[in-house]
Structure formats: C-alpha cells, structure tokens
Amino acid sequence: MFYFRGCGRWVAASFTKLQFPLARLSSDSTAPRTPHFDVIVIGGGHAGTEAATAAARCGSRTLLLTHRVDTIGQMSCNPSFGGIGKGHLMREVDALDGLCSRICDQSGVHYKVLNRRKGPAVWGLRAQIDRKLYKQNMQKEILNTPLLTVQEGAVEDLILTEPEPEHTGKCRVSGVVLVDGSTVYAESVILTTGTFLRGIIVIGLETHPAGRLGDQPSIGLAQTLEKLGFVVGRLKTGTPPRIAKESINFSILNKHTPDNPSIPFSFTNETVWIKPEDQLPCYLTHTNPRVDEIVLKNLHLNSHVKETTRGPRYCPSIESKVLRFPNRLHQVWLEPEGMDSDLIYPQGLSMTLPAELQEKMITCIRGLEKAKVIQPDGVLLLLPRMECNGAISAHHNLPLPGYGVQYDYLDPRQITPSLETHLVQRLFFAGQINGTTGYEEAAAQGVIAGINASLRVSRKPPFVVSRTEGYIGVLIDDLTTLGTSEPYRMFTSRVEFRLSLRPDNADSRLTLRGYKDAGCVSQQRYERACWMKSSLEEGISVLKSIEFSSSKWKKLIPEASISTSRSLPVRALDVLKYEEVDMDSLAKAVPEPLKKYTKCRELAERLKIEATYESVLFHQLQEIKGVQQDEALQLPKDLDYLTIRDVSLSHEVREKLHFSRPQTIGAASRIPGVTPAAIINLLRFVKTTQRRQAAMNESSKTDQYLCDADRLREREL
Amino acid sequence: MWRGLWTLAAQAARGPRRLCTRRSSGPPAPGSGATIFALSSGQGRCGIAVIRTSGSASGHALRILTAPRDLPPARHASLRLLRDPRSGEPLDRALVLWFPGPQSFTGEDCVEFHVHGGPAVVSGVLQALGSVPGLRPAEAGEFTRRAFANGKLNLTEVEGLADLIHAETEAQRRQALRQLDGELGHLCRGWAETLTKALAHVEAYIDFGEDDNLEEGVLEQGGSTCWWGRKTPRISPQRLPSLFLSACLLSPTADIEVRALEVALGAHLRDARRGQRLRSGAHVVVTGPPNAGKSSLVNLLSRKPVSIVSPEPGTTRDVLETPVDLAGFPVLLSDTAGLREGVGPVEQEGVRRAQERLEQADLILAMLDASDLASPSSCNFLATVVASVGTQSPSDSSQRLLLVLNKSDLLSPEGPGPGPDLPPHLLLSCLTGEGLDGLLEALRKELAAVCGDPSTDPPLLTRARHQHHLQGCLNALGHYKQSKDLALAAEALRVARGHLTRLTGGGGTEEILDIIFRDFCVGK
C-alpha cells in the first residue's frame, strides 16, 4: 500500500494539508501501476458529492473524479435549497447521513419554512444559501471524509469487461479511461455528469458547446453510452442574469423577513449557524405588460424558446411564461446570493434573450429601473466551461447574462431502483443525467447510488427505498417506471402517502434502515433516531392512556374549543388534535406524566404532529400494507417479456415491460399503458411460478427425506 | 390505479381460478394466446346458431372450413359452404363474418359462423373447429375476458356485459345494455374528472401556493373564510389585485365543485338500491289478516299453485317465496301467514316471520277482505301496518304499499263502496280475476318506482360495489369539508377520487399535474 499518484493531476495545493486516504493498488493484476478503487464517482455536483461520501461512509474506498476541485459544491443555478417537496427530500438525505442539509445549516442567509399554515405534512423547509460559504463548507467536508480520494480529471471512456453470469446486463464496468489516456479501475462506477453530456449553452441566437474545444471528454463518454445502447433524450433548462445589488431600489419593494426562530434542515442540529436578526431579507416585485412586449417582439432572436426540446413546466423561463399565460403579471423574487455578495438573483426571470435585450427588459420592472445586469466583456472568451451540474463556472464570481442550457439525459427507465443500469453491470447513474432538475433531487439520488454502488461491491442486497417509505422512493420509482419527458421535480402531490412521509419523521423512516441495511449512518445519529422513535411511541401510548370527561378537559384547558356534548371519555391524544392545544398546554393541565415530554422541543412538536394525523394514519397504514404486498411480488429479473408465452400480454404492453423491466408487480402496475388486465395476467404468472417453485422445493425436500430414510434403512441393515 | 390493484386482482381471481388449478394439476393447458371457439347463441334447436372464434388462428380456421376460398371482406356477411376439413363432408351453408383485430369484440381476429340451428349442424361445426390445430373450446366468459384484457371493455362494461348475458327479463336486459354502453362508466368518469380538477387545485395550492402566490380564491369556501384562506405571509395586501391576475383561475373553485358533486352523489345514492333490486329482484310481500286471500293472489300472480289455498284462516304458516316476472320486472314474491294474535305457537312463529319479512319488503301488497272490513282484525291491520307505512314521508320511504281489497265479487254490485275513509285502494277478485289488470298496471308503476325504469332513468348502480364506492366517495367529501389541515383535506379528496376511479379504473398523479400546469402559471 502506498500513496497513489498514478495519473491525472492531483488536487490543488490548497488541499495539501489534507491527508489523502490510501488507494489500493491491484498488485496482482497485469497492470501493476494502475490504481484500483471500490467505487469511482464521476462528477462533483450535488449528486456526485453525496454519492462519493455515501459510498465512503458505507466503507468503500472511493474516488471522486471532477474537472476542477475548486468547483465542488458549486450551486450552479438558484442560491437556495429546499422548498415544498424538496425540503422533504433534504430531510431524507439527512436521515441517511447525507451532506447537503448539514451544509445548509452552516451556510444559509435566510431560513424560512413554507406552507406553515397548510399542515405539517406539507411544510417546506427552505433557505437562501450563501454560494461561497456552501462551497467552502462542502469542500471542507468532502476533503475530510475518510476513505474518499478526490482527483481532478476528465473521463473519456468506460472500461468494460465480461458480465457476471448471475446478474442481467450485457457487460460489466470495471473502471474508467481519463482524457490523458490513463486508467483507473474500480468495482463500481457512478456517473453524475449533470448537464455535461453534449451540453450546449444558448444566449439569443448564439450557441456554444459546453466543453472547451480540445477538452470535450463528454463527447467520448456520451458516444460510449450511446454505443452501448442507452436511449438518450434531450432536455433544456435556464438561469436568469444576475443584477448588481446597489443598482436596485429596494425601498419601494415588498420586504420579506426570515423565520424567527430558524428551523434547521438537519436532525442533528438544534439551530442554524446564524441568528434570525443577522439574516438577509428577500424582496418581491412583478413583471408588467412592457416585459411581455419585449419578449413577444424579439422571439425571432430567441432560438432556445422556439426549439422543441422539453423544458420544465414548473420552472419556466420568462419567455415561456409570457407565451403560455399572456397579459398577466408574473412575480420576481430578488434573492441575495450571499452575505458579502453584491449580486442579486432575480428568481422568475430565467431568460435566453440576447444579452443587450435582457437589460432592457429588466429595467422595465418596478424597483429595477436602474438595475445593472452585470455583463461580462465578451461571453465567448470566458465562457464555455461547463461544470458537471450545468453551471458555467463563474470565475471569481464574474457576472453573466441569463442563458439556456440544452443537454442529453438518459431515459431513467434504463436503471433499476438501486440506480444501477440494466445494460451495464455495476454502472450507476444519479442526478440530472436521469432527467431530474434541482439540487435536492440530485442529492437524493446521489446518496442512493453511493450506498448501492458500495453494497454491490460487498455483494450485499441493494438498498431500495419504497414509495411507502419516502419521497426518495417516489422519486426513483417514478423515474424508473414512468421515465420522464421533462426535467423531473419533486412535488408533494406525487406522493400517495403524503401524510405518513413527513419532514418531521424522516429519521424514523430511514435512519434505522440506513444504519442496519446500508451502513451509511453514524452510530451517534442512529442512537439519536432510536431514542426519538421510542420516546415518540412511549409518548403516544401515554397520551392514549390519559382519559378524562370532556367537561374536565374543558376546565383544564379553557382555551381549547372542546365540545362538552360528548359523554364518552376523551383521550389526551384527541385533545392534542385541537389546533390551539400543544404539548405545553397539555403538560400544564396534566403535569404527571406529561411534563417530561415537553423537555425536548422536537419531541413535543413531533407528538403534536402525530396526534394531528393519528386517525388518518391508521387507514393509510392499511393501504401501505396493500402496496407493500404488491412490492413483495417480485417479477423474475430475467423474464423475457417479448417472447414469454405463458402470460397473455399485448404487444404494446410487452414492449413497455421489456423497456422498463419492473422488479415488482407494484412497479409494473404503475407503468402507463400496462393495463389492469395485463397486471392480473402477470400476477397470475408470478403466483403460478411461486407455487411451482414451492412445489419443487417441497418435492426436493421429500426426495431428501426419502434419501435419508433409505440411508437409514441401509444402516439398519 | 395501483391502489386498486388488489380489488381488481380479487375480481379477476374469481374468473381465472379454474384455469390456475387446472394448470397446476393436469397437463399444461395451451397458452392463453390460443384461439378459442364457442357456440355463442343459446343451446337447443333454433333457427340460427352463432359460433364464434377469437384469436390469431381465426382466419386460418375460416379458410380451412371454407377451403379453398379466400377470406371474405372484413365485416361483410358472406354465404359460404362449410366443410369438415378432415372428411371434406359438407356441414352447412352458413353466413360467415370476418372481423380482423383489433376492430373486433375481443380485439383479436374474430370469425362468426351463422349456421342453421339444428344440434347436429352445431356440433358438426364445433367438432370441425376443434380439429383445426391451435383452436380450443373457450371457457365461460373467456371472450369477455379477452375483450377486457385487450382494453376493449372497462370494468363496468364487463359487468354490464355479464348482466346482459344473465338478463332474464326485459328490463334487466335494457339496463344491462345501457351499462354495457358505458353509461355508468361515463357518469363516473365525469364525476372523477370534476374531482380530479378540484384536487388539482388543492394540490396546486399546497405545492405552489407559497412559492408562486396562488391565491386563496383557488379554494374559496363560498364566502365563509376558512382558516387557510388567509393570506400567505409572503403577500402584502396592496399586491392582492395583481396577484389574482397572476394565478389564473380558469374554473370554479375547488369547494364549489366539491359541494355540487356531493349533491349529485347524494341524489344518486338515494336511488342506489333500485339498481340492485333490478338485478336481483324486488321483494314484494303479500300480507294481511288471515283468510284475506293472500295465497290466492300469490298463485294468481305467479300463475302456478305456490301456496295451498283453503277457506280456513291460518292455512299459510310459513313464508313462501317464488320468483316472478311482473310486468317485465324481476320480483321475489312472498306469501306470508295472516297477521293475528292469540293462536298456537306454530302459527305465532309464522306471524313473527311474516312481520320480519314485511320489514325487508320493497313493496307491500296489503290485502283485506272487502266484505269483512269492519272486523277487528281488518281494523287492526289498517291501523298498524297500512297506517305506519302510509305515514312515512314519500321521499325517505324505502317501502311502498298497495292496498288491495279482495273478494270484490262478494260485494253487492249496487251497494255502497267499501267505505269512504279508506286510503287509496284497488278492488280485486281472485276468484273471478276481476280487477287483475288494474292491479298489474298499478304493480308495474310501483315496481318502476322501486327498481327504476331503465328506459328513462339515469343509469343505475347495479352492483353493491358501485354503491360501496359512491358512499365511500361521499363520506370522504364530508371529511374534506371538516378538515382544517390542508394536507388532510387533500387526502380526503384523494380518497374520494380513488373510490370513483376504482369504479372505472385509471387516473394517476400525472393527470393532476397536467391540470395544475394547464390552469396555473406556476414555477419558482
């Protein structure tokens, strides 16, 4: 064992103080000087960082390959994390000991929970993040992760070998070839290349390939993937221009202040790094008819908008908003980019107009009359260096006009719920490459890919989060069974069991499994989650056991609107359901034994939430069981849907099943176009197979008995 | 859809179970992809019998039986001589129809042979088909199952079809035909669409309300301010007018739609039992004091001697039940013991059973002896049974009653009527048959009200399943109104929508998102 300095350019000098973990050299192989890792992660964006650290946490020697170490943890688009649905994902990433939530608690400048009035199941934790701080904190974390090596380098190709016979797939990945021709071997490879595959930047009518000339590793990789038979699609996204802070007239705009107190993203934090009064405000303004006019007059100068590539419906550019909903005022949030940043991010103004028109449009907007779009002197000189996650790396925070990005993605129906590809064994995809949008969606996939790449190396069963367990499960199940034709974003409305899968209980749902099944969770976090879970269970049973008449409750808690008409005794848990009652008021009324449950604020709040949903959760549990039954019905992995004759299926359904390769009856039933009748036929097939299997086991057992008996007889003789 | 999987699976399991067991015990059955054939018209001697095949070998079979002729033009009746392919012996001159898939009943290639209805012809053609390689006799309902599997029918339509096959009376046939036409499915789909839209608006408010300032107008509680109907904290009052513009409210708001749906569902559910009665028969119970002629009437209506008739009071001691087709409606007609007190234990038990049956009746035929109206038993009967059913308000009364005065032949022709203070009644003589036409006409009207008249009324809920889901939907809508937590309110709508989609199948999250993005300009 020795320090690995085989190939590529090693991490910049600023990191020399960090100790590089040992890399194993495959001493017995034919290439003695070729480095060998358990897991290689390609890309240092939000998916890549989570994947690399998750694999390392699971105990795998991991290599993170990135174009440039100093862009690790770069927030390429909006300067914010979380939101409705996305906040749920962050909580789940945190429950699996992922990074982004903890980093956000150290880097935010404006923390606010959305949907406060709509019920705790749909609260959306959100924060404006200081880009610089986030990147700094992320890099510190990455470079301090044991077992994780970081290397600069661009990947040109994959090394492929014979497949393992016990798994499906036509070949197996065993390493990567870098642009300089050097090779690195690994047991598993995770691709998190973001918008990197054949990325193109669009401003007005100009387009620029997103990799520098002579430095286009993405092309080679994209070609390899295509040659292997991966189905590739194309998506687009965009980002707004940045505005100089001092050129905005904030005094006439609506100011929005952060929450007090701030709610942290991570279960391990009781508070965030910054006090509410030190946080920065956001401002709101709106577009007006003049904006519409400029957009409509200049459509001919805007190739991005006209093209047919699918962009997100829910994060549309101002151009598409104007086209789809004309004559309306659209809101523009003015968000700080950081504590000491002199830039403002105008959320809602993503656009691809030619640069000179962008400023013209922006100055029509109230409060932005004198706004300066900070123009680079010659986009072409500085530009087109694309980061894995779709950003043009802004050297020294050099400001840019708004631009559009078009990129390849791989149809996610080609991957399993563990994010391994069907075609190539041990190759995993995570993040935007799978057609998602958003930091949180990328991070969530990153954690799962990292865990599974590591489990695959140690030959353990994959770690799959089901739809009934988390938003991560819904995200991955939607992608792998339905595919996507536009950038996929998480919404709470995608989640069937929304009332059970809440931000407050992500640790009860995932931390315990993450510890036991994946080994990606620290002992400390595991113990905390266990304590919380048992305290909650105990608290709920205590609350159920306390029963008084409604008139007594009314006397005890006069502020609650308890109806005294009911003659039956009322449980404390039912009283806690009233909006105006919390654990504090209950504990004041019944100090023994409730007082101890108010000592931990989080516990008290979570008890209140559990009470709110108690009656519905009971029914939801029944349904969840039904779904889990479906999920338990495994479809044979090597089932050839195109030729199988025992199952009556239409040709269309056969092709759909063949493409998506659902692993369970439940997943098959969610594929659009797979009819209920086809499912029933499949179900019958699975049942028959299972029965036949059981019968065979039975008969072989019988044979065994007979054999034994014979032997016994022989011995007796 | 996937939530309903188990329901669906359970339903399917009933049909194909036979297939499964056979497969596991005997030799492997031909794959379900085989071509099937069966006699599709009734058994027995008839003018024309129809034999049908379905599956990929249909065209081949047709050619072999009509060899050496080519396939007839699709969907055109052609006259062909059918021959046994083995012996070449002519079987029949038949009308054949060729339906290439997918434009056929099952979605597969189908052939219909319209042959002469003699048993020898039919069995000859069936045997000939059986000798064609790749063909096998169909199992019960297999054509329908294939149509279902190929997406030609939805679940309610399949049920309608099953009813059509089993329809024994004219009204049942009409109802079944209507359900087959997808009328119930159509109605449910309409409701489900309304609900999907309402749900989409609630979901939009949850997922985008605060990022994108959809206003509370989306959920408008019809004037009353609900608790979430407050401004979201990020919006200041002076911005409100412009924000209303920003959220484009294209349709009536969620609450108004939900309320309208509640009314529609409620109205439909009140009629719900009618459809079931039409399928399984309305309970008509003949009751009255002893010796009023109840058993005579039952025998008269069923046109056979169901009950023993004697002049002795208390002849009928138990409940006698007989299925009858009355004016096109299926009826389960019950003869019961005469109602009186102070008799032996056996008859007393009969009276108790009569009363029990009376409570379950959809329609009561109350019978009195027209010549004996003044007797205590008659008066008592009028005061208790007739009066109690009569006083129920007509809208919520599930029971209806016809008062029949029997033995009109005993009344003197020119004498006074049976009495002025009697409720509306019919005069009948079971002995002479006088008044029977009037009674039948009255029964038809009553039964139409009890069962619903399929030729004019909205489609009925012919299965308890339908009623179960509609009631579930209605209950969930009630929860929606009560919920203060918006996530809970949305859950109630999801449950409600789930019930409707389980009636017809289909519907997913994408559908909701499509509406959200169509109706609202959202995006952070």
PDB file of N, CA and C in Angstrom, chain A residues 4-64:
ATOM      1  N   PHE A   4      -1.229   6.932  -3.652  1.00  0.00           N
ATOM      2  CA  PHE A   4      -1.479   6.763  -5.062  1.00  0.00           C
ATOM      3  C   PHE A   4      -1.289   8.095  -5.784  1.00  0.00           C
ATOM      4  N   ARG A   5      -0.354   8.096  -6.738  1.00  0.00           N
ATOM      5  CA  ARG A   5      -0.136   9.305  -7.529  1.00  0.00           C
ATOM      6  C   ARG A   5       0.002   8.913  -8.989  1.00  0.00           C
ATOM      7  N   GLY A   6      -0.814   8.006  -9.384  1.00  0.00           N
ATOM      8  CA  GLY A   6      -0.648   7.389 -10.687  1.00  0.00           C
ATOM      9  C   GLY A   6      -0.895   8.312 -11.858  1.00  0.00           C
ATOM     10  N   CYS A   7      -2.026   8.920 -11.913  1.00  0.00           N
ATOM     11  CA  CYS A   7      -2.397   9.585 -13.144  1.00  0.00           C
ATOM     12  C   CYS A   7      -3.205  10.821 -12.869  1.00  0.00           C
ATOM     13  N   GLY A   8      -3.419  11.563 -13.905  1.00  0.00           N
ATOM     14  CA  GLY A   8      -4.228  12.767 -13.783  1.00  0.00           C
ATOM     15  C   GLY A   8      -3.482  13.802 -12.975  1.00  0.00           C
ATOM     16  N   ARG A   9      -4.124  14.909 -12.739  1.00  0.00           N
ATOM     17  CA  ARG A   9      -3.478  15.963 -11.964  1.00  0.00           C
ATOM     18  C   ARG A   9      -4.032  15.892 -10.562  1.00  0.00           C
ATOM     19  N   TRP A  10      -3.152  15.867  -9.598  1.00  0.00           N
ATOM     20  CA  TRP A  10      -3.654  15.745  -8.237  1.00  0.00           C
ATOM     21  C   TRP A  10      -4.240  17.042  -7.739  1.00  0.00           C
ATOM     22  N   VAL A  11      -4.965  16.930  -6.717  1.00  0.00           N
ATOM     23  CA  VAL A  11      -5.714  18.033  -6.135  1.00  0.00           C
ATOM     24  C   VAL A  11      -4.827  19.245  -5.855  1.00  0.00           C
ATOM     25  N   ALA A  12      -5.405  20.396  -6.052  1.00  0.00           N
ATOM     26  CA  ALA A  12      -4.660  21.649  -5.949  1.00  0.00           C
ATOM     27  C   ALA A  12      -3.966  21.820  -4.601  1.00  0.00           C
ATOM     28  N   ALA A  13      -3.021  22.745  -4.616  1.00  0.00           N
ATOM     29  CA  ALA A  13      -2.132  22.905  -3.468  1.00  0.00           C
ATOM     30  C   ALA A  13      -2.875  23.259  -2.186  1.00  0.00           C
ATOM     31  N   SER A  14      -3.970  23.959  -2.334  1.00  0.00           N
ATOM     32  CA  SER A  14      -4.682  24.402  -1.143  1.00  0.00           C
ATOM     33  C   SER A  14      -5.135  23.219  -0.291  1.00  0.00           C
ATOM     34  N   PHE A  15      -5.146  22.056  -0.862  1.00  0.00           N
ATOM     35  CA  PHE A  15      -5.647  20.917  -0.113  1.00  0.00           C
ATOM     36  C   PHE A  15      -4.533  20.028   0.416  1.00  0.00           C
ATOM     37  N   THR A  16      -3.289  20.483   0.217  1.00  0.00           N
ATOM     38  CA  THR A  16      -2.189  19.600   0.583  1.00  0.00           C
ATOM     39  C   THR A  16      -2.189  19.298   2.062  1.00  0.00           C
ATOM     40  N   LYS A  17      -2.768  20.168   2.826  1.00  0.00           N
ATOM     41  CA  LYS A  17      -2.772  19.900   4.261  1.00  0.00           C
ATOM     42  C   LYS A  17      -3.649  18.682   4.595  1.00  0.00           C
ATOM     43  N   LEU A  18      -4.501  18.339   3.647  1.00  0.00           N
ATOM     44  CA  LEU A  18      -5.370  17.211   3.908  1.00  0.00           C
ATOM     45  C   LEU A  18      -4.665  15.928   3.547  1.00  0.00           C
ATOM     46  N   GLN A  19      -4.919  14.973   4.349  1.00  0.00           N
ATOM     47  CA  GLN A  19      -4.283  13.688   4.099  1.00  0.00           C
ATOM     48  C   GLN A  19      -5.105  12.907   3.091  1.00  0.00           C
ATOM     49  N   PHE A  20      -4.457  12.414   2.082  1.00  0.00           N
ATOM     50  CA  PHE A  20      -5.195  11.602   1.125  1.00  0.00           C
ATOM     51  C   PHE A  20      -5.301  10.175   1.636  1.00  0.00           C
ATOM     52  N   PRO A  21      -6.470   9.651   1.539  1.00  0.00           N
ATOM     53  CA  PRO A  21      -6.628   8.286   2.009  1.00  0.00           C
ATOM     54  C   PRO A  21      -5.860   7.330   1.106  1.00  0.00           C
ATOM     55  N   LEU A  22      -5.640   6.186   1.607  1.00  0.00           N
ATOM     56  CA  LEU A  22      -4.903   5.188   0.852  1.00  0.00           C
ATOM     57  C   LEU A  22      -5.722   4.677  -0.314  1.00  0.00           C
ATOM     58  N   ALA A  23      -5.045   4.469  -1.387  1.00  0.00           N
ATOM     59  CA  ALA A  23      -5.712   3.841  -2.511  1.00  0.00           C
ATOM     60  C   ALA A  23      -5.069   2.498  -2.735  1.00  0.00           C
ATOM     61  N   ARG A  24      -5.895   1.515  -3.019  1.00  0.00           N
ATOM     62  CA  ARG A  24      -5.352   0.184  -3.160  1.00  0.00           C
ATOM     63  C   ARG A  24      -4.798  -0.009  -4.565  1.00  0.00           C
ATOM     64  N   LEU A  25      -3.706  -0.624  -4.640  1.00  0.00           N
ATOM     65  CA  LEU A  25      -3.165  -0.922  -5.948  1.00  0.00           C
ATOM     66  C   LEU A  25      -3.444  -2.396  -6.210  1.00  0.00           C
ATOM     67  N   SER A  26      -3.952  -2.651  -7.406  1.00  0.00           N
ATOM     68  CA  SER A  26      -4.249  -4.058  -7.694  1.00  0.00           C
ATOM     69  C   SER A  26      -2.926  -4.751  -8.009  1.00  0.00           C
ATOM     70  N   SER A  27      -2.275  -5.228  -6.983  1.00  0.00           N
ATOM     71  CA  SER A  27      -0.900  -5.705  -7.090  1.00  0.00           C
ATOM     72  C   SER A  27      -0.789  -6.950  -7.962  1.00  0.00           C
ATOM     73  N   ASP A  28      -1.866  -7.720  -7.974  1.00  0.00           N
ATOM     74  CA  ASP A  28      -1.769  -8.985  -8.689  1.00  0.00           C
ATOM     75  C   ASP A  28      -2.186  -8.869 -10.159  1.00  0.00           C
ATOM     76  N   SER A  29      -2.661  -7.711 -10.537  1.00  0.00           N
ATOM     77  CA  SER A  29      -3.185  -7.587 -11.898  1.00  0.00           C
ATOM     78  C   SER A  29      -2.038  -7.392 -12.891  1.00  0.00           C
ATOM     79  N   THR A  30      -2.436  -7.408 -14.173  1.00  0.00           N
ATOM     80  CA  THR A  30      -1.425  -7.300 -15.214  1.00  0.00           C
ATOM     81  C   THR A  30      -0.859  -5.889 -15.313  1.00  0.00           C
ATOM     82  N   ALA A  31      -1.617  -4.917 -14.842  1.00  0.00           N
ATOM     83  CA  ALA A  31      -1.121  -3.542 -14.881  1.00  0.00           C
ATOM     84  C   ALA A  31      -0.780  -3.106 -13.472  1.00  0.00           C
ATOM     85  N   PRO A  32       0.396  -3.379 -13.040  1.00  0.00           N
ATOM     86  CA  PRO A  32       0.731  -3.176 -11.629  1.00  0.00           C
ATOM     87  C   PRO A  32       0.652  -1.727 -11.190  1.00  0.00           C
ATOM     88  N   ARG A  33       0.769  -0.772 -12.107  1.00  0.00           N
ATOM     89  CA  ARG A  33       0.792   0.608 -11.637  1.00  0.00           C
ATOM     90  C   ARG A  33      -0.576   1.259 -11.792  1.00  0.00           C
ATOM     91  N   THR A  34      -1.572   0.460 -12.104  1.00  0.00           N
ATOM     92  CA  THR A  34      -2.902   1.024 -12.277  1.00  0.00           C
ATOM     93  C   THR A  34      -3.641   1.067 -10.937  1.00  0.00           C
ATOM     94  N   PRO A  35      -4.139   2.240 -10.569  1.00  0.00           N
ATOM     95  CA  PRO A  35      -4.851   2.345  -9.299  1.00  0.00           C
ATOM     96  C   PRO A  35      -6.191   1.608  -9.330  1.00  0.00           C
ATOM     97  N   HIS A  36      -6.619   1.180  -8.154  1.00  0.00           N
ATOM     98  CA  HIS A  36      -7.851   0.406  -8.058  1.00  0.00           C
ATOM     99  C   HIS A  36      -8.669   0.870  -6.851  1.00  0.00           C
ATOM    100  N   PHE A  37      -9.912   1.230  -7.098  1.00  0.00           N
ATOM    101  CA  PHE A  37     -10.807   1.667  -6.019  1.00  0.00           C
ATOM    102  C   PHE A  37     -12.017   0.747  -5.938  1.00  0.00           C
ATOM    103  N   ASP A  38     -12.761   0.875  -4.863  1.00  0.00           N
ATOM    104  CA  ASP A  38     -14.042   0.162  -4.799  1.00  0.00           C
ATOM    105  C   ASP A  38     -15.068   0.873  -5.669  1.00  0.00           C
ATOM    106  N   VAL A  39     -15.161   2.191  -5.478  1.00  0.00           N
ATOM    107  CA  VAL A  39     -16.188   2.968  -6.170  1.00  0.00           C
ATOM    108  C   VAL A  39     -15.555   4.216  -6.776  1.00  0.00           C
ATOM    109  N   ILE A  40     -15.869   4.480  -8.043  1.00  0.00           N
ATOM    110  CA  ILE A  40     -15.474   5.756  -8.647  1.00  0.00           C
ATOM    111  C   ILE A  40     -16.738   6.562  -8.890  1.00  0.00           C
ATOM    112  N   VAL A  41     -16.706   7.838  -8.486  1.00  0.00           N
ATOM    113  CA  VAL A  41     -17.826   8.734  -8.757  1.00  0.00           C
ATOM    114  C   VAL A  41     -17.325   9.786  -9.738  1.00  0.00           C
ATOM    115  N   ILE A  42     -18.032   9.939 -10.854  1.00  0.00           N
ATOM    116  CA  ILE A  42     -17.629  10.920 -11.859  1.00  0.00           C
ATOM    117  C   ILE A  42     -18.548  12.129 -11.752  1.00  0.00           C
ATOM    118  N   GLY A  43     -17.982  13.259 -11.354  1.00  0.00           N
ATOM    119  CA  GLY A  43     -18.754  14.483 -11.217  1.00  0.00           C
ATOM    120  C   GLY A  43     -18.815  14.929  -9.769  1.00  0.00           C
ATOM    121  N   GLY A  44     -18.611  16.214  -9.537  1.00  0.00           N
ATOM    122  CA  GLY A  44     -18.574  16.729  -8.167  1.00  0.00           C
ATOM    123  C   GLY A  44     -19.705  17.693  -7.864  1.00  0.00           C
ATOM    124  N   GLY A  45     -20.845  17.471  -8.509  1.00  0.00           N
ATOM    125  CA  GLY A  45     -22.012  18.311  -8.227  1.00  0.00           C
ATOM    126  C   GLY A  45     -22.772  17.791  -7.016  1.00  0.00           C
ATOM    127  N   HIS A  46     -24.056  18.107  -6.958  1.00  0.00           N
ATOM    128  CA  HIS A  46     -24.820  17.729  -5.765  1.00  0.00           C
ATOM    129  C   HIS A  46     -25.033  16.225  -5.679  1.00  0.00           C
ATOM    130  N   ALA A  47     -25.183  15.569  -6.831  1.00  0.00           N
ATOM    131  CA  ALA A  47     -25.323  14.107  -6.807  1.00  0.00           C
ATOM    132  C   ALA A  47     -23.973  13.461  -6.524  1.00  0.00           C
ATOM    133  N   GLY A  48     -22.944  13.967  -7.160  1.00  0.00           N
ATOM    134  CA  GLY A  48     -21.622  13.362  -7.028  1.00  0.00           C
ATOM    135  C   GLY A  48     -21.080  13.438  -5.619  1.00  0.00           C
ATOM    136  N   THR A  49     -21.213  14.595  -4.973  1.00  0.00           N
ATOM    137  CA  THR A  49     -20.672  14.725  -3.621  1.00  0.00           C
ATOM    138  C   THR A  49     -21.405  13.794  -2.660  1.00  0.00           C
ATOM    139  N   GLU A  50     -22.724  13.713  -2.806  1.00  0.00           N
ATOM    140  CA  GLU A  50     -23.482  12.821  -1.916  1.00  0.00           C
ATOM    141  C   GLU A  50     -23.124  11.367  -2.200  1.00  0.00           C
ATOM    142  N   ALA A  51     -22.989  11.031  -3.487  1.00  0.00           N
ATOM    143  CA  ALA A  51     -22.691   9.647  -3.842  1.00  0.00           C
ATOM    144  C   ALA A  51     -21.332   9.242  -3.289  1.00  0.00           C
ATOM    145  N   ALA A  52     -20.341  10.113  -3.480  1.00  0.00           N
ATOM    146  CA  ALA A  52     -18.984   9.779  -3.053  1.00  0.00           C
ATOM    147  C   ALA A  52     -18.913   9.626  -1.539  1.00  0.00           C
ATOM    148  N   THR A  53     -19.535  10.537  -0.806  1.00  0.00           N
ATOM    149  CA  THR A  53     -19.454  10.445   0.653  1.00  0.00           C
ATOM    150  C   THR A  53     -20.288   9.279   1.175  1.00  0.00           C
ATOM    151  N   ALA A  54     -21.418   9.002   0.513  1.00  0.00           N
ATOM    152  CA  ALA A  54     -22.242   7.879   0.973  1.00  0.00           C
ATOM    153  C   ALA A  54     -21.483   6.569   0.791  1.00  0.00           C
ATOM    154  N   ALA A  55     -20.838   6.420  -0.377  1.00  0.00           N
ATOM    155  CA  ALA A  55     -20.076   5.192  -0.622  1.00  0.00           C
ATOM    156  C   ALA A  55     -18.957   5.065   0.409  1.00  0.00           C
ATOM    157  N   ALA A  56     -18.299   6.179   0.698  1.00  0.00           N
ATOM    158  CA  ALA A  56     -17.215   6.156   1.675  1.00  0.00           C
ATOM    159  C   ALA A  56     -17.749   5.825   3.066  1.00  0.00           C
ATOM    160  N   ARG A  57     -18.901   6.394   3.411  1.00  0.00           N
ATOM    161  CA  ARG A  57     -19.491   6.094   4.723  1.00  0.00           C
ATOM    162  C   ARG A  57     -19.815   4.612   4.844  1.00  0.00           C
ATOM    163  N   CYS A  58     -20.187   3.999   3.709  1.00  0.00           N
ATOM    164  CA  CYS A  58     -20.508   2.569   3.730  1.00  0.00           C
ATOM    165  C   CYS A  58     -19.245   1.725   3.788  1.00  0.00           C
ATOM    166  N   GLY A  59     -18.096   2.372   3.768  1.00  0.00           N
ATOM    167  CA  GLY A  59     -16.860   1.613   3.927  1.00  0.00           C
ATOM    168  C   GLY A  59     -16.114   1.323   2.643  1.00  0.00           C
ATOM    169  N   SER A  60     -16.509   1.939   1.529  1.00  0.00           N
ATOM    170  CA  SER A  60     -15.831   1.678   0.274  1.00  0.00           C
ATOM    171  C   SER A  60     -14.732   2.698   0.039  1.00  0.00           C
ATOM    172  N   ARG A  61     -13.589   2.221  -0.478  1.00  0.00           N
ATOM    173  CA  ARG A  61     -12.547   3.155  -0.901  1.00  0.00           C
ATOM    174  C   ARG A  61     -13.050   3.812  -2.174  1.00  0.00           C
ATOM    175  N   THR A  62     -13.216   5.123  -2.095  1.00  0.00           N
ATOM    176  CA  THR A  62     -13.941   5.826  -3.138  1.00  0.00           C
ATOM    177  C   THR A  62     -13.082   6.905  -3.759  1.00  0.00           C
ATOM    178  N   LEU A  63     -13.214   7.052  -5.093  1.00  0.00           N
ATOM    179  CA  LEU A  63     -12.518   8.118  -5.808  1.00  0.00           C
ATOM    180  C   LEU A  63     -13.556   9.047  -6.417  1.00  0.00           C
ATOM    181  N   LEU A  64     -13.428  10.336  -6.123  1.00  0.00           N
ATOM    182  CA  LEU A  64     -14.299  11.333  -6.753  1.00  0.00           C
ATOM    183  C   LEU A  64     -13.495  12.012  -7.854  1.00  0.00           C
TER     184      LEU A  64
END
